[in-house]
Short mmCIF file of C-alpha atoms and ligand atoms in Angstrom, two decimals:
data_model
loop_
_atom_site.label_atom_id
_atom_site.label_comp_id
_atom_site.label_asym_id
_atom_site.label_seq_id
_atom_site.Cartn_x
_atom_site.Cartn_y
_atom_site.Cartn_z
CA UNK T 1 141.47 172.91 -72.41
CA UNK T 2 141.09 173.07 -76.24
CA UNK T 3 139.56 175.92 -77.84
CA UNK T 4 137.87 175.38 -81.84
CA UNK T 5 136.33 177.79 -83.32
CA UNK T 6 133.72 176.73 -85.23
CA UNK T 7 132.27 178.03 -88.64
CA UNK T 8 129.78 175.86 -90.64
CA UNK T 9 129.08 178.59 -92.61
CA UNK T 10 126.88 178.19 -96.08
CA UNK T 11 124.68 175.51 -98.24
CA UNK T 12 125.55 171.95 -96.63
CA UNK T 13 127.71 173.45 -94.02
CA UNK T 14 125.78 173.60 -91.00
CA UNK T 15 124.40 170.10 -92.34
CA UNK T 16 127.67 168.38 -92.19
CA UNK T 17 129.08 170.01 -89.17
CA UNK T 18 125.93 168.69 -86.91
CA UNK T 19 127.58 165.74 -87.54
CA UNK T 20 130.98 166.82 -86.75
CA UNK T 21 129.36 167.78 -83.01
CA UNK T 22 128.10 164.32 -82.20
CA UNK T 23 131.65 163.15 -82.23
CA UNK T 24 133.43 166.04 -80.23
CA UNK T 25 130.29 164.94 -77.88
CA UNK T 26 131.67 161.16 -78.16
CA UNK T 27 134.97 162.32 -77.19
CA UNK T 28 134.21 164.63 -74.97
CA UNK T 29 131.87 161.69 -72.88
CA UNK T 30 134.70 158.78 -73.44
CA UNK T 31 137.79 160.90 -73.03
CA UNK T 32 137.51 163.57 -70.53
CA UNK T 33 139.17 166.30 -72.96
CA UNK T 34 138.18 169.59 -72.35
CA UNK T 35 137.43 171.38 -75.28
CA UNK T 36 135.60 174.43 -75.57
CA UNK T 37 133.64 175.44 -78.70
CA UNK T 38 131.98 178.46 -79.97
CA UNK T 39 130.20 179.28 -83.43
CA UNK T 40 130.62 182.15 -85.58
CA UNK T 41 128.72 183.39 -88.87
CA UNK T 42 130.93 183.35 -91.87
CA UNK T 43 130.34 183.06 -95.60
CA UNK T 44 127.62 183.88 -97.60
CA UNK T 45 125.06 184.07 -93.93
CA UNK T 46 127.49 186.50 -92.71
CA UNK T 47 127.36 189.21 -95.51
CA UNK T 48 123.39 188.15 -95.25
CA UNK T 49 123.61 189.78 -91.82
CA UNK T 50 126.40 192.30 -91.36
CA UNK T 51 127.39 192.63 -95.04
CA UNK T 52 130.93 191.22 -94.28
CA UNK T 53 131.79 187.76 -95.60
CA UNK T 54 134.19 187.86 -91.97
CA UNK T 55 132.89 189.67 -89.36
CA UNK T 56 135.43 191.17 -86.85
CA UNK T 57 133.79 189.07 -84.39
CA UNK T 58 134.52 185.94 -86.45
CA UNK T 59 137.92 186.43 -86.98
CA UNK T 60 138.21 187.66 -83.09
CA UNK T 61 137.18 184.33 -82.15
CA UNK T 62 139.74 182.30 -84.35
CA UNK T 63 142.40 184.40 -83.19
CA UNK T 64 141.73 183.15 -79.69
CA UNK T 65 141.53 179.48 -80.90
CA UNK T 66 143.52 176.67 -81.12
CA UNK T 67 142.12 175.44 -84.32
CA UNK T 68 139.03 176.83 -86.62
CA UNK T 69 136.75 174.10 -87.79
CA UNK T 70 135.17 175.14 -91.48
CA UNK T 71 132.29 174.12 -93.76
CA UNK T 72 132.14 175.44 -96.67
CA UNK T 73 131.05 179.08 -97.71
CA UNK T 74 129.49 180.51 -101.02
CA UNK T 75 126.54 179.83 -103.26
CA UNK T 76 124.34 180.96 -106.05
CA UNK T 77 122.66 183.52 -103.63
CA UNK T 78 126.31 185.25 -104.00
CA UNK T 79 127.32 184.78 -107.34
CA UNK T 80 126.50 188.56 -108.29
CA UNK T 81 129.21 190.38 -106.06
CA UNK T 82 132.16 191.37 -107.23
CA UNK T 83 135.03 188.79 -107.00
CA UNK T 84 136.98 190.06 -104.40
CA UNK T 85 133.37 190.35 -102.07
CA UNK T 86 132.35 187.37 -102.78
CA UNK T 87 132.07 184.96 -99.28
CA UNK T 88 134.96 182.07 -100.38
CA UNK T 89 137.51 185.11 -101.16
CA UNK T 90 136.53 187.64 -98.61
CA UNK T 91 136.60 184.51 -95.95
CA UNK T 92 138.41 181.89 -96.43
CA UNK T 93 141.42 182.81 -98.70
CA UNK T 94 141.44 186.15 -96.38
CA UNK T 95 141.80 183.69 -93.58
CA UNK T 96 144.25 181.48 -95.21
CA UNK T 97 146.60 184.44 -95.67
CA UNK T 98 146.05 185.83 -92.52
CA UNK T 99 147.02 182.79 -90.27
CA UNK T 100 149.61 182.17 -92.57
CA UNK T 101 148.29 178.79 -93.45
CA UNK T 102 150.99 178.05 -96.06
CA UNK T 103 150.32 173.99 -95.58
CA UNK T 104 147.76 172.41 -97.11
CA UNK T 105 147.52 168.42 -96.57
CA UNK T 106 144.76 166.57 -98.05
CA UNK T 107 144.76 162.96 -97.83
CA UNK T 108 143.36 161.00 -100.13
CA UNK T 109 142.44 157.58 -99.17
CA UNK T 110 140.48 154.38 -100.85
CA UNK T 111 140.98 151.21 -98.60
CA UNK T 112 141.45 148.06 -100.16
CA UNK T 113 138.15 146.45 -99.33
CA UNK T 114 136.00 149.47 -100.30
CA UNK T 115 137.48 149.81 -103.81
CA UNK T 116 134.07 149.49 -105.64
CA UNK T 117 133.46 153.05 -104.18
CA UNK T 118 135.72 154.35 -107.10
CA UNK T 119 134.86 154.99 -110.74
CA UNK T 120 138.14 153.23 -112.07
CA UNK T 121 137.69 149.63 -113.25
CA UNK T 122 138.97 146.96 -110.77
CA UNK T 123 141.90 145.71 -112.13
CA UNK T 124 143.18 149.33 -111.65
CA UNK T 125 142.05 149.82 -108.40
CA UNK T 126 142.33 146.55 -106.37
CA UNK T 127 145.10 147.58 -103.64
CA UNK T 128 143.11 150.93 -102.73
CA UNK T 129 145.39 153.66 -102.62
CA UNK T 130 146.79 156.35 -99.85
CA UNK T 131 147.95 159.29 -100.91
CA UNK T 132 148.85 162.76 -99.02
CA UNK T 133 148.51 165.89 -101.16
CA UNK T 134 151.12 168.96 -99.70
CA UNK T 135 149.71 171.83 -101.37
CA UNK T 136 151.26 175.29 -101.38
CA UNK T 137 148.31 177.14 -100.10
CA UNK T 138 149.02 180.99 -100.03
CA UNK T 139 151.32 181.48 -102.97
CA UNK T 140 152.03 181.03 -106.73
CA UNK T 141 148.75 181.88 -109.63
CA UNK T 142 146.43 182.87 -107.16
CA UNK T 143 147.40 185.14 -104.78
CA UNK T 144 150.71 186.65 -107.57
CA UNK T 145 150.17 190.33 -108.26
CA UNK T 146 149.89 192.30 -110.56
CA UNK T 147 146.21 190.49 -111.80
CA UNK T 148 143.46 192.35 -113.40
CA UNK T 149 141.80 193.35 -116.60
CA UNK T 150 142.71 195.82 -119.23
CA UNK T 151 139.18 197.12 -120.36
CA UNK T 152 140.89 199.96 -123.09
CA UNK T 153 139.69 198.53 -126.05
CA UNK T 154 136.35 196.66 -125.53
CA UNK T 155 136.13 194.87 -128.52
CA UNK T 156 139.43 192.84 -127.19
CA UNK T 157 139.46 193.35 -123.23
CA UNK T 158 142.57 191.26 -121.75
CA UNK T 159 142.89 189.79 -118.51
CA UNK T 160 146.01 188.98 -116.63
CA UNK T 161 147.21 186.74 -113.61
CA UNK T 162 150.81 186.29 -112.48
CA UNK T 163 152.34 183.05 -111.20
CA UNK T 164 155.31 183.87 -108.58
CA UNK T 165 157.43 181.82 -106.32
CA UNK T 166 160.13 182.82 -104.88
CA UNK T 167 162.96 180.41 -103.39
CA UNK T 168 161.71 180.89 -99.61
CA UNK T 169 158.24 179.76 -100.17
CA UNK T 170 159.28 176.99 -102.04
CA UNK T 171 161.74 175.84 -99.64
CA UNK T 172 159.57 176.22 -96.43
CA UNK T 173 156.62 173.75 -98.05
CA UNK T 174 159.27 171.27 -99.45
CA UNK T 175 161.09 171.04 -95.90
CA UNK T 176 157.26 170.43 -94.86
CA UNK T 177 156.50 167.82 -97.85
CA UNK T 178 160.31 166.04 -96.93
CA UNK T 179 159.71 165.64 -93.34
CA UNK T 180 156.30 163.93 -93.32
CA UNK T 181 157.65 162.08 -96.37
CA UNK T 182 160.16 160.52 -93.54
CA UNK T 183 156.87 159.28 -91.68
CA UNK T 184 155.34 156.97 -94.08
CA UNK T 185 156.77 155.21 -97.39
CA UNK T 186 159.59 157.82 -98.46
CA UNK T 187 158.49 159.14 -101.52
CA UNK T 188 157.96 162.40 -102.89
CA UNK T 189 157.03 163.47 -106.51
CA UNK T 190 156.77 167.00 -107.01
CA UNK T 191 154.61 168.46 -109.49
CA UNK T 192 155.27 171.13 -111.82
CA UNK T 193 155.50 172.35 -115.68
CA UNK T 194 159.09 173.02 -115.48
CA UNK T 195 158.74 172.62 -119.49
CA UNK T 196 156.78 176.00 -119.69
CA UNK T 197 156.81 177.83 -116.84
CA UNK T 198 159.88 180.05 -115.16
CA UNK T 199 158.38 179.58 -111.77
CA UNK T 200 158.38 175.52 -112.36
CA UNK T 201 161.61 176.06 -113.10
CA UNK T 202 162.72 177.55 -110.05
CA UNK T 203 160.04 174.84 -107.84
CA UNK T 204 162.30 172.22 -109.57
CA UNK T 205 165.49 173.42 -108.85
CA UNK T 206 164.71 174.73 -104.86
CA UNK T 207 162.54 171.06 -104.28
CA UNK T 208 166.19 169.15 -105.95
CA UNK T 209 168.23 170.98 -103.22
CA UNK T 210 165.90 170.57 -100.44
CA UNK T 211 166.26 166.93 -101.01
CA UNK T 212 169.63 167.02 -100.28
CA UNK T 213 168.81 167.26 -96.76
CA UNK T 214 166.86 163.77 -96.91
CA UNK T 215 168.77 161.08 -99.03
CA UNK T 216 166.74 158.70 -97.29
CA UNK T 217 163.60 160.03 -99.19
CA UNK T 218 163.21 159.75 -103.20
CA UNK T 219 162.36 162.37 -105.28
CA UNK T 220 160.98 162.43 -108.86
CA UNK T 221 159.39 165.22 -110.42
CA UNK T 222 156.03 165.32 -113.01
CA UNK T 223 155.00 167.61 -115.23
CA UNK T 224 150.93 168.60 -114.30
CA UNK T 225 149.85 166.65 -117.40
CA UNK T 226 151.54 163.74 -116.95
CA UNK T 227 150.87 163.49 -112.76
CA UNK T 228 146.67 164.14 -114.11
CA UNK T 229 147.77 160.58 -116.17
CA UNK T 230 149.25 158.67 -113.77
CA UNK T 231 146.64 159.35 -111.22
CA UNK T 232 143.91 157.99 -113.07
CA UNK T 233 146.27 154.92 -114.92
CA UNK T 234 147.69 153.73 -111.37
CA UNK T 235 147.04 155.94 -107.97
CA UNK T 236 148.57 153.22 -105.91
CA UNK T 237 151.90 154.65 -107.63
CA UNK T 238 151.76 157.70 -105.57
CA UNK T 239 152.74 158.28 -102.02
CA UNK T 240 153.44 162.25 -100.97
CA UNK T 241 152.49 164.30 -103.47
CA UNK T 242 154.26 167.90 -103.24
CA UNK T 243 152.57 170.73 -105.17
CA UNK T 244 151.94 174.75 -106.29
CA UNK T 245 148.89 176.12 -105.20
CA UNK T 246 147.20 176.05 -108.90
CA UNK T 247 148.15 172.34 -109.77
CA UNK T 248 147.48 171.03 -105.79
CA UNK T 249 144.02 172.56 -106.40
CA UNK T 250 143.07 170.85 -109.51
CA UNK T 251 144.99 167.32 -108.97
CA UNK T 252 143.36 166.88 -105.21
CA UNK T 253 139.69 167.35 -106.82
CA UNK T 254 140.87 164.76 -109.22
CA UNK T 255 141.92 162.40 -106.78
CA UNK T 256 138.55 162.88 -104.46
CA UNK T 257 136.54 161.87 -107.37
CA UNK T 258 138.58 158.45 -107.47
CA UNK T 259 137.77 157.85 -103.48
CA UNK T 260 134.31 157.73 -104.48
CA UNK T 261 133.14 161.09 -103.52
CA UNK T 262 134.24 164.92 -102.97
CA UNK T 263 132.16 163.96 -99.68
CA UNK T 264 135.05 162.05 -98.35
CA UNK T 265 138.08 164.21 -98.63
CA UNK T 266 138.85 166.36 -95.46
CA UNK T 267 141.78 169.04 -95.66
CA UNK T 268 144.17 170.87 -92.85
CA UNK T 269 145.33 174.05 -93.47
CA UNK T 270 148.64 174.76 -91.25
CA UNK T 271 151.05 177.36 -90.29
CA UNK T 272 153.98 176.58 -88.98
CA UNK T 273 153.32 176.80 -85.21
CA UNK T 274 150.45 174.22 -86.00
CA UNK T 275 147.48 176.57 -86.09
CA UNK T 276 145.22 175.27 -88.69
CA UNK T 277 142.27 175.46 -90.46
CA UNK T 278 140.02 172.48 -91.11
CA UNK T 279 137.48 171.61 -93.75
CA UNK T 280 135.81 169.31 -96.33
CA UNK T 281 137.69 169.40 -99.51
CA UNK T 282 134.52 170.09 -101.24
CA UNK T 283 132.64 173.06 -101.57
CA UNK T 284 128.85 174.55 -100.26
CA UNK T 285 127.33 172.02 -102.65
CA UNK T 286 123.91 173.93 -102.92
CA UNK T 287 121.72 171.62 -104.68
CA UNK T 288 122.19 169.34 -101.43
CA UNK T 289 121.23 172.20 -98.64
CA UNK T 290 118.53 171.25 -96.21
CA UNK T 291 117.60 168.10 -97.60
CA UNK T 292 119.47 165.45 -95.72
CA UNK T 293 121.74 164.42 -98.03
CA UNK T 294 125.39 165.26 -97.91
CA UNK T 295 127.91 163.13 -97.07
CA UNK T 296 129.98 164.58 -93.50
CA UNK T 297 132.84 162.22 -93.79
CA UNK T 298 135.01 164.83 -95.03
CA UNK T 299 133.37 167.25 -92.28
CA UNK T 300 133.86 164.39 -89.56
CA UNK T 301 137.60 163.43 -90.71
CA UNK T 302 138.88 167.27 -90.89
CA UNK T 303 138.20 166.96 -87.23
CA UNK T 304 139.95 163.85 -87.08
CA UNK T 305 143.02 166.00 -88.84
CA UNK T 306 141.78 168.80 -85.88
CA UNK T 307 143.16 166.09 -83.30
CA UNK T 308 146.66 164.90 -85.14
CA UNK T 309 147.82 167.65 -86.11
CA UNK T 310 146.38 170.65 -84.17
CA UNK T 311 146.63 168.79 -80.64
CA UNK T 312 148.92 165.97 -81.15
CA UNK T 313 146.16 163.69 -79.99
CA UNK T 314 146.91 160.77 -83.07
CA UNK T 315 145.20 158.31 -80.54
CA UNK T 316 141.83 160.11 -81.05
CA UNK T 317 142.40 161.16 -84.56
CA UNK T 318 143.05 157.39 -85.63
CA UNK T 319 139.87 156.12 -83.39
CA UNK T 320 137.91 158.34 -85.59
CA UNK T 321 138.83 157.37 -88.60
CA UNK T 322 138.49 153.58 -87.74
CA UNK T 323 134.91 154.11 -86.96
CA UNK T 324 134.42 155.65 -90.37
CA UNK T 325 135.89 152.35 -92.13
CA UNK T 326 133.67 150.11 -89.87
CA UNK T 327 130.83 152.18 -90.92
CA UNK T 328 131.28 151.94 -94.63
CA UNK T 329 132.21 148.19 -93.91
CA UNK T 330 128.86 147.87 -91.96
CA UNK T 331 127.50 149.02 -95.32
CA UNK T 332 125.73 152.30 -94.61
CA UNK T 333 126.66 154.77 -97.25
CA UNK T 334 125.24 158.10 -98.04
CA UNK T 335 123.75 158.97 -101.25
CA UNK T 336 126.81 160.23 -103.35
CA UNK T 337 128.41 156.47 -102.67
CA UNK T 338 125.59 154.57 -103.32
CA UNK T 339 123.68 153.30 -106.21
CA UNK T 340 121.30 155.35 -105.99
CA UNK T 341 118.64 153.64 -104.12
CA UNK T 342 119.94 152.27 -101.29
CA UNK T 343 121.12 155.39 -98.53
CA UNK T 344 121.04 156.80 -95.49
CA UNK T 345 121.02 159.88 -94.56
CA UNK T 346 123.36 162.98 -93.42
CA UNK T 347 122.31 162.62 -90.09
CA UNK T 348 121.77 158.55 -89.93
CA UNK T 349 125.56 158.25 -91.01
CA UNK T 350 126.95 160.96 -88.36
CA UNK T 351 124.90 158.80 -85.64
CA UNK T 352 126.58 154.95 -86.83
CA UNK T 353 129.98 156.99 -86.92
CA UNK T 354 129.49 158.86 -83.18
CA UNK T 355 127.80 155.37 -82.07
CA UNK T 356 131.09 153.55 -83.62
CA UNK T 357 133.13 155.97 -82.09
CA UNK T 358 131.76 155.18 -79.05
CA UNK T 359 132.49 151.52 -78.79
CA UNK T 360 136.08 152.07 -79.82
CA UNK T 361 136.93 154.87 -77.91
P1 LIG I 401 131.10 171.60 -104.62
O1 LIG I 401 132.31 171.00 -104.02
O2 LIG I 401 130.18 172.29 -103.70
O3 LIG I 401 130.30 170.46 -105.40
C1 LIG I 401 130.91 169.67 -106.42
C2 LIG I 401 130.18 168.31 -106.49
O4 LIG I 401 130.52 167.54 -105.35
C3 LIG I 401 128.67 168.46 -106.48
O5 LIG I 401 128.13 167.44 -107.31
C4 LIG I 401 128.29 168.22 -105.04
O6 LIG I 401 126.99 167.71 -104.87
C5 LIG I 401 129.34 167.20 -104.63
N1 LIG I 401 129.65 167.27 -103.18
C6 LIG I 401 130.46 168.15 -102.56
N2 LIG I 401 130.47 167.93 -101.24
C7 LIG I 401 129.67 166.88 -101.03
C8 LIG I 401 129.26 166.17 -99.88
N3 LIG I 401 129.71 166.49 -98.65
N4 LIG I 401 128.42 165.14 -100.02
C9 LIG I 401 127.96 164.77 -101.23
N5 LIG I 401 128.30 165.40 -102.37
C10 LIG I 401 129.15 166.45 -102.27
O7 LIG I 401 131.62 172.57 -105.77
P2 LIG I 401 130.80 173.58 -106.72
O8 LIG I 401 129.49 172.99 -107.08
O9 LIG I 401 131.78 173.95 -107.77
O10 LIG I 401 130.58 174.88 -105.83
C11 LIG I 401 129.39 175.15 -105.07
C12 LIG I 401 129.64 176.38 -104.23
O11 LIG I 401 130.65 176.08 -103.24
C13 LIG I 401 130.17 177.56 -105.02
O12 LIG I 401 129.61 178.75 -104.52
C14 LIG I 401 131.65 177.52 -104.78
O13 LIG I 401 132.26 178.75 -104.95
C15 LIG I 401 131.69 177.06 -103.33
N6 LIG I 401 132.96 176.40 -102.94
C16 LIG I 401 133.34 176.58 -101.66
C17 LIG I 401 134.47 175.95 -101.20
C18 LIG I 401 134.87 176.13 -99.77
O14 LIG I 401 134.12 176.70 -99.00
N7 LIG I 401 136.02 175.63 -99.37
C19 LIG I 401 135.20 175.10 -102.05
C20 LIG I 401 134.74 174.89 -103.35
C21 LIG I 401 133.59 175.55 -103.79
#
């Protein structure tokens, strides 16, 4: 028996998650799993109704999970609390640091037959590229303290953020970005701005000694500027990609934009006893609620990530992302891949996937 915990939370987050049902309900049918689901209010809906961004209910139930399934949380409707109220800090960074989820992996994929899905030209682009993002999710810029403002003088208010690392977080994601790094091509570049920054420095030197430990894999380092360069002159370049939390933030949005779509980029949030949190790499996307539209790739393969890395059940995780290829190659796309005129919808494109599913399952 697995447990999720699911929480679709705001804008095109219940939308996309619909669609992330219809395939637990494939597997479920073909497979015989057990797995148990239950919803819970979080975002945005959930200050709406008990003026908490996390109720103690919600976070109850993900404590007695296996693995919490996420949409996406915030939204205009927000936008006038406070920063520290508002629904994507009070949630899901709260939850980040809570679990401990110091992983963050975000593949980021473009097969080599649906290349015309990206905005770089061709001759760039024709092998497709597949690259996996290890983020540093609950350190570094954002989460560094002391941060605030210094409102003394009004006419020249300062605000301040700190960017820490210290050698045991840095050592604990590289071990992480090393091993998996052993699983597929052997390559790691790191990412940093070793050039400016002390606490690039100090990512440089603790990712050069960590590699010690893997001769097999090779290591080169980038500074931020350059890596946002190479991306966009040759992606097939890139294999693991090892980063801070600040830079993994910024370079992964990058990269979803040259799959095609923000739509198509799923995320897994892990500690290390495996507990993770799933999601779309994109955000609430408001101007797309209730009206059919969104794309739930990246809602359907963050399950598929649910599966490998959650419950060790790569079988099921790679069946689901084969009947998201034959659905693009079938030719139904949603509206952010298309050109505009020919689509389907949300819920037509979680149907061909779950009916997909079904015949390969
Ligand atoms: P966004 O990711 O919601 O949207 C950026 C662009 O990507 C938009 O053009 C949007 O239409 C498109 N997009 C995103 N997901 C898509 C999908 N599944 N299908 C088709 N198109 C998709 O980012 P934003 O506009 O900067 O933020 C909107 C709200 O979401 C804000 O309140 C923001 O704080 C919040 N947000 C939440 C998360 C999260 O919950 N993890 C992450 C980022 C932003």
């Amino acid at each position: 028996m697995y447990k999720i915990a699911i929480l679709p939370g705001d804008g095109i987050g219940p939308e996309i998650m619909t669609e992330a049902y219809k395939i637990l309900s494939v597997i479920q049918k073909k497979k015989k799993i057990k797995i148990y689901t239950k919803e819970f209010d979080v975002g945005g809906k959930a200050i709406d109704k008990y003026n908490t961004a996390l109720p103690k209910n919600t976070l109850k139930g993900c404590q007695e999970s296996d693995a919490i399934l996420f949409g996406a949380v915030g939204g205009p409707k927000w936008n006038y609390l406070l920063p520290e109220k508002k629904p994507e800090i009070s949630s899901l960074l709260f939850l980040r640091k809570f679990f401990n989820l110091f992983i963050n992996l975000r593949p980021a994929k473009l097969y080599k037959n649906l290349n015309n899905l990206s905005p770089l030209k061709e001759k760039i682009i024709k092998n497709g590229f597949d690259i996996l993002f290890i983020r540093e999710l609950i350190g570094g810029i954002y989460f560094g303290l002391p941060k605030g403002r210094n409102n003394l003088n009004p006419e020249n208010i300062s605000a301040f953020d700190t960017a820490i690392y210290s050698t045991n977080e840095i050592k604990k994601i590289s071990k992480f970005a090393f091993k998996q790094a052993l699983k597929r091509k052997k390559k790691i570049v790191s990412i940093d701005k070793a050039n400016v920054l002390e606490s690039s420095i100090l990512w440089r030197e603790v990712v050069t000694k960590v590699s010690k430990d893997f001769p097999e894999v090779q290591l080169t380092h980038l500074y931020v500027d350059n890596a946002a360069i190479q991306l966009i002159k040759d992606p097939s370049q890139f294999d693991v990609i090892l980063c801070p939390n600040l830079f993994g933030d910024i370079l992964t949005d990058e990269c979803a934009i040259l799959t095609g779509s923000l739509g198509m980029l799923p995320s897994a949030s892990l500690n290390k006893k495996k507990f993770g949190l799933y999601e779309p790499a994109g955000g609430s996307a408001p101007e797309l609620q209730n009206k059919n539209l969104a794309n739930p790739i990246a809602q359907i393969l963050s399950l598929a990530m649910l599966f490998k890395y959650s419950f060790n059940l790569t079988n099921i995780s790679l069946a689901i992302e084969n009947a998201i290829l034959l659905t693009l190659k079938q030719g139904y796309f949603t509206q952010d891949l298309s050109n505009g005129l020919n689509f389907v919808t949300t819920s037509t494109m979680g149907t061909k996937i779950s009916e997909n599913l079904l015949k390969i399952l």
